[in-house]
Amino acid sequence: MREGIPEDAYKPLNGDDREIVNYYKGKNRRELSERDQIASGFEFNRQKDLARDLSALAAMPEETVDQIGEKRSRFEALMTHGAAAWTVELACDLWTSAFFVPKTQQEQHAGLDGLPRRGAEMVATSGTIWELLRGRSPFEPLAASTIDIAGQNRFFHWPVAFADIMSRGGFDVVIGNPPWEMPEVDDREFFVVRVPAIAAETSAQKRRQMIAALAESDPRAHYEWLQYTRSYAASRSFFTGSTRFPNGANGRLSYYKLFLENSFFAVTKAGRLGMVIPSGLTTNAYERPLWHSLVKNRYVSAVYDFENSGRLFPGIDSRVKFTLISLRRRVEDKFVTACWLTDVSELQEDGRVIALALDDLVNFSPDDLALPQFRRQTDLDLLVLTSNRHGRLSDHEDWTYTPRLMFSSSDDAFAPVDIRALPGTQHTSDNRVVTSTGEVLVPVYEGKMVGILDHRQADIYINPANAARQAQERLIPGEEKASPNRFAVPQFWLREEAVRQRRFGKRQGDWELVFCDVTSATNERTTIASIVPLCGLTRSLPSIYLRSSSAKDAALLVVALSSLVVDFFAKLKVSSNHLTQGILATLPLPSKAKIQGFADDVLQDARWFEDRAIELVYVSWDLAKFAKEVGRDTPPYKWDESRRFWLRCEIDAAFFHLILGTSNDWGRGGDQSFASPREAAKYMLEAFSVLNRREENRFGGDRRTERTVLEIYDEMEAAISAGRPYQTRLTPVPADPSCCHTGLVAEALPADGAWARPEPSQVGDVGAILAAVLKAMVGAKPFHDVRLAAAFVMEPRLLVLLLPAAKAAEWRRLVGAEADPLAGNVTTFVSRNNTAWGAALRNHRGNGRLMEDLERGTWAPGPGLDTIDTSGWPDGRAGFVFGALENINLDAAVDSLPADIQQWVINAAAA
């Protein structure tokens, strides 16, 4: 309070009047410049007086009823209006309220110019506090408003609540488990009860539009939203501008950092602090200011990092990591630390806990001072060895790159297009959508859609039942990946021009080198990198723009990042759920020249890494442009699980040789933890515990990856020692043209309207539909499943809302107008179709083409269906519908139908 209220308290927030804000900012600035005059005649002794009085109060006896009554009377006297405690608390409330109070016109206290009247201000400034401490009470409405704001926001002042303790320097010990959340506005959570439709909307941009519309449709909800967002904005303003959190409020805000820093200020010079905090303080770039302030001042006493697999906290996920941190004011030359603990008893194991100094962190990570997530001293030895030998990714001139977060769902520039609502769209052979106006749309890729060297790992679908995370991933099975025309289905599509404007690589072709930000060292793999086609990218999938803009360079870097040896070091650096850009930059990695030199001189094949990269990456037509830039003008390579496994193992073995060095070199760089580089490679492979457990369960105890990589490693070692090229076991060799799909161009897609029903409808249409449905079936199916499929074939528009966006657009493109919404049309479904359906059912059943089992309630295709011509729209629609129903909850599908069609489907026996 001696320094006055910071100027940041007078930054305008939503709803503030800028002219009023400027008035108070100017008033506070003048008062700060005249502080010595305003503050003359008093000293800041009120808190000291309060501490003395509270200490005396604490010493009063309370053995009898009379003594307790006397003590209570003394306490009440200290807290009465005008007493020291009351004055200090009001001064603290006034100081803090400046960040929170709305700065708007108060007509009853304003002058003719609309500005506050002198002496009737409703926002505290520095002079207000100094006058109070000199004995002059503030404007009564201001004092009353301040007390209300303090109550609403639960102001808590340590010098008031613990005046006697703070007067002697603070607490001897502070322990705690602070909240781990981040102070962020969550519109879905806010509206889940008030306006559920807003909470259910998956597009952030559409939610903003719906919230803005509440100003007219629901003013009360809109006002509550504005108050809610202003409260968060005011809190953030206080955290970042009050000077109470000089390091904890830097970077991404998190409550635990604020608690940690604030609590540490409350500790005496000889005191200690211990807290349970989320893992990440010692490694993440966002936490760097606070971590650096603690470690550089040598306040850190101990850092113990745990994984919850031992269920120390039974109510949270076993994969969650947390840290026990101990700080003290006295300088500590070293701090003790251990990582990957599951139980406190492990701290007693030999070699589990090690002591580190600031110089050690400088050696591990000079800029970040990040604490590696080691299991043993050998992990740190390997990190130092490889970093010294090869440097880090960001050290190499020939790997110069710019990372890019292209879009956030809250960005104004992120304007997704609902292709289901666009008539006449055309899905191209390279996974783009062309609208009827000729505009080109590209998919939006998210981290969960991508796997290691696999841009088709998963589709995105919407699960309305999961309000917290409606967008879910569905893994694409290998048999579907066998088609080079099978693309990952996104949640969103964006205009191609909007995507191009957000790219850094203006010279780069129509592809992106990406890595997954959301990950964990407790996952099977931590570094997940791939090549994707030109697309929009969310925050969970940052892009790497190489200065060279070379597809060949990108192919080389993506396999390096995907190797197990690089992933081992990523696991040492990732302690939370993010592989940040800062962590990526510090991964030990050879230069491009060294990797290429290893291929040229040791493996004796200049295209050794490139061949393996292109066969792994180029498996569908949407990456044909990338392949052509690499120099491979062929159809995509076939998706072959066994070849892909072997190719990746060869890459892993090669990078173990390259990064760890040869047996002849071993020991020269201080690498004494292992007898040979092979022993080091085996140790690193054993660290992939999740991968190893999965393979042991799947292959009867065999750690297939570890075994295969070491076998190839040994074969490479023999070839290198003999001075001959390594001979792959694969036949054909990697990237051989015979491994490509046949055909020189992408498979042609069916034409627009290929499955449109000819006009006018024909008498035999329903019979052809039933025949086509029976042909598309595999085995017997329940009556209602068959009728459901037939309903979607007869009324295609009913299926649209159940499909992912890309599938819905394809269905509408192929079917035409019958898939477009048409109010009132479906209500006549039963009257239009039931008679024809009954006749068709009796006909096919009577001729044996439909086989009925009344006991089981099933229908199955019988002989003779081939004699009925269902080519064209009936077969096309039926095949599509059954494919779609494999990924749809059938009960939910029935529930989505109009009531009359629901009854038609359910009452399957009535025909």
Short mmCIF file of C-alpha atoms in Angstrom, two decimals, residues 46-403:
data_model
loop_
_atom_site.label_atom_id
_atom_site.label_comp_id
_atom_site.label_asym_id
_atom_site.label_seq_id
_atom_site.Cartn_x
_atom_site.Cartn_y
_atom_site.Cartn_z
CA ARG A 46 -1.39 0.22 11.48
CA GLN A 47 -0.45 -3.33 10.55
CA LYS A 48 2.27 -3.35 13.21
CA ASP A 49 -0.21 -2.07 15.79
CA LEU A 50 -2.66 -4.76 14.73
CA ALA A 51 0.03 -7.45 15.01
CA ARG A 52 0.92 -6.28 18.52
CA ASP A 53 -2.72 -6.27 19.61
CA LEU A 54 -3.40 -9.74 18.15
CA SER A 55 -0.33 -11.17 19.82
CA ALA A 56 -1.56 -9.78 23.14
CA LEU A 57 -4.99 -11.22 22.44
CA ALA A 58 -3.52 -14.66 21.74
CA ALA A 59 -1.66 -14.54 25.07
CA MET A 60 -4.85 -13.85 27.09
CA PRO A 61 -5.96 -16.86 29.18
CA GLU A 62 -9.19 -18.69 28.42
CA GLU A 63 -9.47 -21.10 31.33
CA THR A 64 -12.77 -19.78 32.71
CA VAL A 65 -16.05 -18.52 31.30
CA ASP A 66 -15.18 -15.00 32.39
CA GLN A 67 -11.76 -15.16 30.71
CA ILE A 68 -13.32 -16.39 27.46
CA GLY A 69 -15.88 -13.58 27.59
CA GLU A 70 -13.17 -11.00 28.21
CA LYS A 71 -11.14 -12.36 25.27
CA ARG A 72 -14.17 -12.21 22.99
CA SER A 73 -14.86 -8.60 24.02
CA ARG A 74 -11.26 -7.65 23.28
CA PHE A 75 -11.46 -9.30 19.82
CA GLU A 76 -14.69 -7.46 18.99
CA ALA A 77 -13.13 -4.18 20.07
CA LEU A 78 -10.23 -4.74 17.66
CA MET A 79 -12.65 -5.32 14.78
CA THR A 80 -15.01 -2.38 15.39
CA HIS A 81 -15.37 0.50 12.94
CA GLY A 82 -12.31 2.74 13.08
CA ALA A 83 -10.15 0.27 14.99
CA ALA A 84 -6.79 -0.84 13.61
CA ALA A 85 -8.04 -4.17 12.22
CA TRP A 86 -11.04 -2.58 10.52
CA THR A 87 -8.94 0.21 9.01
CA VAL A 88 -6.21 -2.08 7.67
CA GLU A 89 -8.74 -4.51 6.19
CA LEU A 90 -10.71 -1.72 4.49
CA ALA A 91 -7.49 -0.27 3.09
CA CYS A 92 -6.54 -3.68 1.68
CA ASP A 93 -10.05 -4.11 0.25
CA LEU A 94 -9.91 -0.69 -1.40
CA TRP A 95 -6.51 -1.45 -2.93
CA THR A 96 -7.70 -4.80 -4.32
CA SER A 97 -11.14 -3.59 -5.43
CA ALA A 98 -9.57 -1.21 -7.95
CA PHE A 99 -8.95 -4.27 -10.17
CA PHE A 100 -12.52 -5.59 -9.84
CA VAL A 101 -14.95 -2.66 -9.60
CA PRO A 102 -16.82 -1.76 -12.83
CA LYS A 103 -15.65 1.60 -14.11
CA THR A 104 -18.86 3.04 -15.52
CA GLN A 105 -20.84 6.25 -15.21
CA GLN A 106 -22.59 6.56 -11.84
CA GLU A 107 -25.25 9.18 -12.60
CA GLN A 108 -26.07 9.90 -8.95
CA HIS A 109 -22.39 10.66 -8.27
CA ALA A 110 -21.46 12.30 -11.60
CA GLY A 111 -21.00 15.91 -12.53
CA LEU A 112 -22.50 17.68 -15.51
CA ASP A 113 -19.73 16.33 -17.75
CA GLY A 114 -20.62 12.75 -16.81
CA LEU A 115 -17.35 12.24 -14.94
CA PRO A 116 -17.26 11.48 -11.19
CA ARG A 117 -17.65 14.48 -8.89
CA ARG A 118 -14.60 15.26 -6.79
CA GLY A 119 -14.98 13.53 -3.45
CA ALA A 120 -17.77 11.28 -4.78
CA GLU A 121 -15.63 8.80 -6.72
CA MET A 122 -16.79 5.16 -6.72
CA VAL A 123 -13.40 3.64 -7.59
CA ALA A 124 -10.53 3.70 -5.14
CA THR A 125 -7.22 5.30 -6.09
CA SER A 126 -3.95 5.48 -4.21
CA GLY A 127 -4.94 8.72 -2.48
CA THR A 128 -8.11 7.08 -1.16
CA ILE A 129 -6.03 4.55 0.77
CA TRP A 130 -3.48 7.02 2.05
CA GLU A 131 -6.23 9.34 3.28
CA LEU A 132 -7.89 6.44 5.11
CA LEU A 133 -4.65 5.49 6.84
CA ARG A 134 -4.24 9.14 7.88
CA GLY A 135 -7.65 8.96 9.55
CA ARG A 136 -9.97 10.34 6.87
CA SER A 137 -12.84 7.98 6.01
CA PRO A 138 -13.58 7.35 2.32
CA PHE A 139 -16.80 8.32 0.53
CA GLU A 140 -19.50 6.22 2.25
CA PRO A 141 -21.01 4.69 -0.93
CA LEU A 142 -17.49 3.77 -2.06
CA ALA A 143 -16.73 2.06 1.27
CA ALA A 144 -20.03 0.15 1.15
CA SER A 145 -19.48 -0.91 -2.47
CA THR A 146 -15.94 -2.01 -1.68
CA ILE A 147 -17.11 -4.21 1.19
CA ASP A 148 -19.68 -5.81 -1.13
CA ILE A 149 -17.09 -6.46 -3.83
CA ALA A 150 -14.70 -7.90 -1.25
CA GLY A 151 -17.40 -10.30 -0.10
CA GLN A 152 -18.42 -11.33 -3.60
CA ASN A 153 -14.82 -12.05 -4.62
CA ARG A 154 -13.73 -13.39 -1.23
CA PHE A 155 -10.75 -11.09 -0.75
CA PHE A 156 -8.25 -12.57 1.67
CA HIS A 157 -5.43 -10.46 3.11
CA TRP A 158 -2.58 -12.32 4.78
CA PRO A 159 -1.32 -9.25 6.72
CA VAL A 160 -4.79 -8.90 8.28
CA ALA A 161 -5.70 -12.56 8.81
CA PHE A 162 -2.25 -13.42 10.22
CA ALA A 163 -1.03 -10.02 11.36
CA ASP A 164 0.90 -11.33 14.37
CA ILE A 165 2.57 -14.07 12.31
CA MET A 166 3.43 -11.86 9.37
CA SER A 167 4.88 -9.21 11.66
CA ARG A 168 7.61 -11.62 12.76
CA GLY A 169 8.48 -12.63 9.21
CA GLY A 170 5.89 -15.22 8.28
CA PHE A 171 5.21 -18.91 8.84
CA ASP A 172 7.82 -21.48 9.76
CA VAL A 173 6.13 -24.12 7.58
CA VAL A 174 3.49 -23.94 4.85
CA ILE A 175 2.10 -27.12 3.29
CA GLY A 176 -0.72 -27.50 0.81
CA ASN A 177 -2.36 -29.10 -2.20
CA PRO A 178 -3.56 -26.11 -4.25
CA PRO A 179 -6.14 -26.30 -7.06
CA TRP A 180 -4.65 -27.33 -10.40
CA GLU A 181 -7.18 -25.66 -12.69
CA MET A 182 -6.49 -22.71 -14.97
CA PRO A 183 -8.64 -19.56 -14.61
CA GLU A 184 -10.38 -19.80 -17.97
CA VAL A 185 -13.87 -18.96 -19.18
CA ASP A 186 -15.82 -22.09 -20.13
CA ASP A 187 -18.91 -21.15 -22.13
CA ARG A 188 -20.13 -24.74 -22.35
CA GLU A 189 -20.05 -25.25 -18.60
CA PHE A 190 -21.75 -21.90 -18.00
CA PHE A 191 -24.65 -22.56 -20.40
CA VAL A 192 -25.15 -26.29 -19.83
CA VAL A 193 -28.16 -25.54 -17.61
CA ARG A 194 -29.06 -22.00 -18.67
CA VAL A 195 -29.09 -22.55 -22.46
CA PRO A 196 -28.26 -26.22 -23.25
CA ALA A 197 -28.26 -25.59 -27.01
CA ILE A 198 -25.20 -23.36 -26.66
CA ALA A 199 -23.39 -25.94 -24.54
CA ALA A 200 -24.14 -28.63 -27.13
CA GLU A 201 -22.77 -26.62 -30.08
CA THR A 202 -19.33 -27.93 -31.06
CA SER A 203 -18.19 -24.85 -33.00
CA ALA A 204 -16.69 -22.11 -30.81
CA GLN A 205 -17.51 -19.52 -33.44
CA LYS A 206 -21.16 -20.55 -33.59
CA ARG A 207 -21.33 -20.52 -29.79
CA ARG A 208 -20.11 -16.91 -29.81
CA GLN A 209 -22.83 -16.00 -32.32
CA MET A 210 -25.50 -17.75 -30.24
CA ILE A 211 -24.31 -15.97 -27.07
CA ALA A 212 -24.43 -12.58 -28.82
CA ALA A 213 -28.00 -13.31 -29.94
CA LEU A 214 -29.04 -13.76 -26.29
CA ALA A 215 -28.95 -9.98 -25.90
CA GLU A 216 -32.30 -9.98 -27.73
CA SER A 217 -33.73 -13.43 -27.00
CA ASP A 218 -32.72 -13.88 -23.34
CA PRO A 219 -31.33 -10.63 -21.84
CA ARG A 220 -31.03 -12.14 -18.34
CA ALA A 221 -28.83 -15.00 -19.49
CA HIS A 222 -26.78 -12.59 -21.58
CA TYR A 223 -26.28 -10.25 -18.60
CA GLU A 224 -25.22 -13.18 -16.38
CA TRP A 225 -22.73 -14.24 -19.05
CA LEU A 226 -21.22 -10.75 -19.23
CA GLN A 227 -20.88 -10.66 -15.45
CA TYR A 228 -19.29 -14.12 -15.46
CA THR A 229 -16.72 -13.22 -18.12
CA ARG A 230 -15.97 -9.88 -16.49
CA SER A 231 -15.31 -11.60 -13.17
CA TYR A 232 -12.72 -13.84 -14.83
CA ALA A 233 -11.16 -10.92 -16.68
CA ALA A 234 -10.91 -8.92 -13.44
CA SER A 235 -9.26 -11.84 -11.65
CA ARG A 236 -6.72 -12.23 -14.44
CA SER A 237 -6.06 -8.50 -14.35
CA PHE A 238 -5.37 -8.73 -10.62
CA PHE A 239 -3.11 -11.76 -10.97
CA THR A 240 -1.00 -10.22 -13.73
CA GLY A 241 -1.05 -6.55 -12.70
CA SER A 242 -1.04 -6.45 -8.91
CA THR A 243 2.70 -7.31 -8.54
CA ARG A 244 1.67 -9.98 -6.00
CA PHE A 245 2.70 -12.71 -8.43
CA PRO A 246 5.79 -11.43 -10.29
CA ASN A 247 6.68 -14.87 -11.69
CA GLY A 248 3.65 -17.08 -11.10
CA ALA A 249 1.39 -14.89 -13.26
CA ASN A 250 3.77 -14.95 -16.21
CA GLY A 251 3.02 -17.34 -19.07
CA ARG A 252 -0.14 -19.44 -19.02
CA LEU A 253 -2.07 -18.81 -15.81
CA SER A 254 -2.62 -21.68 -13.45
CA TYR A 255 -3.92 -21.50 -9.90
CA TYR A 256 -1.24 -23.77 -8.48
CA LYS A 257 1.52 -21.35 -9.55
CA LEU A 258 -0.24 -18.46 -7.85
CA PHE A 259 -0.70 -20.46 -4.66
CA LEU A 260 2.90 -21.65 -4.71
CA GLU A 261 4.43 -18.21 -5.18
CA ASN A 262 2.08 -16.45 -2.78
CA SER A 263 2.61 -19.07 -0.08
CA PHE A 264 6.36 -18.90 -0.48
CA PHE A 265 6.22 -15.15 0.23
CA ALA A 266 4.52 -16.04 3.52
CA VAL A 267 7.45 -18.19 4.74
CA THR A 268 10.13 -16.88 7.09
CA LYS A 269 13.75 -16.71 5.95
CA ALA A 270 14.40 -19.96 7.81
CA GLY A 271 11.06 -21.54 6.93
CA ARG A 272 10.03 -24.27 4.50
CA LEU A 273 7.22 -24.78 2.04
CA GLY A 274 5.93 -28.11 0.73
CA MET A 275 3.20 -28.54 -1.88
CA VAL A 276 1.59 -31.12 -4.14
CA ILE A 277 1.48 -29.60 -7.62
CA PRO A 278 0.93 -30.95 -11.14
CA SER A 279 4.02 -32.12 -12.98
CA GLY A 280 5.25 -29.52 -15.42
CA LEU A 281 6.73 -26.72 -13.30
CA THR A 282 10.23 -28.05 -13.91
CA THR A 283 9.86 -28.66 -17.66
CA ASN A 284 7.15 -26.60 -19.36
CA ALA A 285 7.90 -23.34 -21.14
CA TYR A 286 4.77 -21.70 -19.66
CA GLU A 287 6.06 -22.34 -16.13
CA ARG A 288 9.62 -21.22 -16.91
CA PRO A 289 9.54 -17.77 -15.19
CA LEU A 290 8.51 -19.23 -11.83
CA TRP A 291 10.81 -22.26 -12.06
CA HIS A 292 13.75 -20.09 -13.09
CA SER A 293 13.18 -17.68 -10.19
CA LEU A 294 13.17 -20.56 -7.71
CA VAL A 295 16.06 -22.57 -9.10
CA LYS A 296 18.33 -19.62 -9.95
CA ASN A 297 17.89 -18.22 -6.43
CA ARG A 298 18.59 -21.74 -5.16
CA TYR A 299 15.41 -21.96 -3.11
CA VAL A 300 14.62 -25.52 -4.25
CA SER A 301 15.21 -28.19 -1.62
CA ALA A 302 13.53 -31.25 -3.15
CA VAL A 303 11.51 -32.24 -6.24
CA TYR A 304 9.87 -35.67 -6.23
CA ASP A 305 7.82 -36.50 -9.32
CA PHE A 306 5.17 -39.24 -9.09
CA GLU A 307 3.00 -41.17 -11.50
CA ASN A 308 -0.36 -42.15 -9.97
CA SER A 309 -0.16 -45.76 -11.16
CA GLY A 310 0.25 -46.75 -7.50
CA ARG A 311 -3.10 -45.05 -6.78
CA LEU A 312 -1.77 -42.69 -4.13
CA PHE A 313 -4.77 -40.60 -5.18
CA PRO A 314 -7.44 -43.24 -5.87
CA GLY A 315 -9.93 -40.74 -7.25
CA ILE A 316 -7.86 -39.64 -10.26
CA ASP A 317 -6.53 -41.36 -13.38
CA SER A 318 -3.56 -43.68 -12.92
CA ARG A 319 -1.64 -41.87 -15.68
CA VAL A 320 -1.74 -38.49 -13.96
CA LYS A 321 1.64 -37.18 -12.82
CA PHE A 322 2.22 -34.86 -9.89
CA THR A 323 5.15 -33.35 -8.02
CA LEU A 324 6.02 -32.92 -4.37
CA ILE A 325 8.12 -29.78 -4.18
CA SER A 326 9.93 -28.46 -1.13
CA LEU A 327 11.30 -24.90 -0.97
CA ARG A 328 13.20 -22.95 1.65
CA ARG A 329 14.45 -19.39 1.91
CA ARG A 330 17.98 -20.39 2.74
CA VAL A 331 20.23 -20.95 -0.24
CA GLU A 332 20.59 -24.62 -1.21
CA ASP A 333 23.65 -25.53 -3.28
CA LYS A 334 21.90 -28.70 -4.47
CA PHE A 335 18.43 -30.16 -4.38
CA VAL A 336 17.44 -33.82 -4.19
CA THR A 337 15.17 -35.23 -6.83
CA ALA A 338 13.61 -38.41 -8.20
CA CYS A 339 11.12 -39.02 -11.01
CA TRP A 340 8.65 -41.72 -12.07
CA LEU A 341 7.94 -42.62 -8.46
CA THR A 342 4.79 -44.60 -7.70
CA ASP A 343 5.14 -44.84 -3.91
CA VAL A 344 7.05 -42.91 -1.26
CA SER A 345 8.82 -46.11 -0.20
CA GLU A 346 10.81 -45.96 -3.47
CA LEU A 347 12.67 -42.94 -2.12
CA GLN A 348 14.63 -45.40 0.06
CA GLU A 349 15.93 -47.42 -2.91
CA ASP A 350 19.61 -47.16 -3.74
CA GLY A 351 20.31 -44.84 -6.64
CA ARG A 352 16.71 -43.65 -6.87
CA VAL A 353 17.29 -40.17 -5.44
CA ILE A 354 20.09 -37.99 -6.77
CA ALA A 355 21.34 -34.52 -5.93
CA LEU A 356 21.53 -31.90 -8.68
CA ALA A 357 22.86 -28.36 -8.82
CA LEU A 358 21.98 -25.44 -11.05
CA ASP A 359 25.03 -26.22 -13.19
CA ASP A 360 23.62 -29.69 -13.89
CA LEU A 361 20.40 -28.20 -15.24
CA VAL A 362 22.44 -25.84 -17.40
CA ASN A 363 24.24 -28.88 -18.79
CA PHE A 364 21.00 -30.75 -19.50
CA SER A 365 19.08 -27.80 -20.94
CA PRO A 366 20.98 -24.48 -21.05
CA ASP A 367 18.06 -22.21 -21.87
CA ASP A 368 15.14 -23.97 -20.21
CA LEU A 369 16.87 -25.36 -17.08
CA ALA A 370 14.35 -28.17 -17.42
CA LEU A 371 14.59 -31.12 -15.06
CA PRO A 372 14.75 -34.37 -17.06
CA GLN A 373 12.18 -36.99 -16.10
CA PHE A 374 14.79 -39.66 -15.35
CA ARG A 375 14.42 -43.06 -13.73
CA ARG A 376 18.07 -43.61 -12.97
CA GLN A 377 21.33 -41.70 -13.21
CA THR A 378 21.96 -43.55 -16.46
CA ASP A 379 19.08 -41.66 -18.11
CA LEU A 380 20.81 -38.38 -17.35
CA ASP A 381 24.14 -39.76 -18.54
CA LEU A 382 22.60 -40.73 -21.88
CA LEU A 383 20.95 -37.33 -22.24
CA VAL A 384 24.22 -35.50 -21.61
CA LEU A 385 26.14 -37.86 -23.92
CA THR A 386 23.79 -37.43 -26.90
CA SER A 387 23.28 -33.70 -26.39
CA ASN A 388 27.02 -33.12 -26.29
CA ARG A 389 27.65 -35.39 -29.27
CA HIS A 390 24.88 -34.20 -31.58
CA GLY A 391 23.41 -31.00 -30.19
CA ARG A 392 19.70 -30.22 -30.16
CA LEU A 393 17.20 -29.81 -32.98
CA SER A 394 17.24 -26.03 -32.64
CA ASP A 395 21.07 -25.92 -32.71
CA HIS A 396 21.43 -26.99 -36.36
CA GLU A 397 21.48 -24.48 -39.17
CA ASP A 398 20.32 -27.08 -41.70
CA TRP A 399 17.24 -27.85 -39.57
CA THR A 400 16.23 -24.18 -39.20
CA TYR A 401 12.46 -24.13 -38.85
CA THR A 402 9.52 -22.09 -37.60
CA PRO A 403 6.83 -23.80 -35.51
#
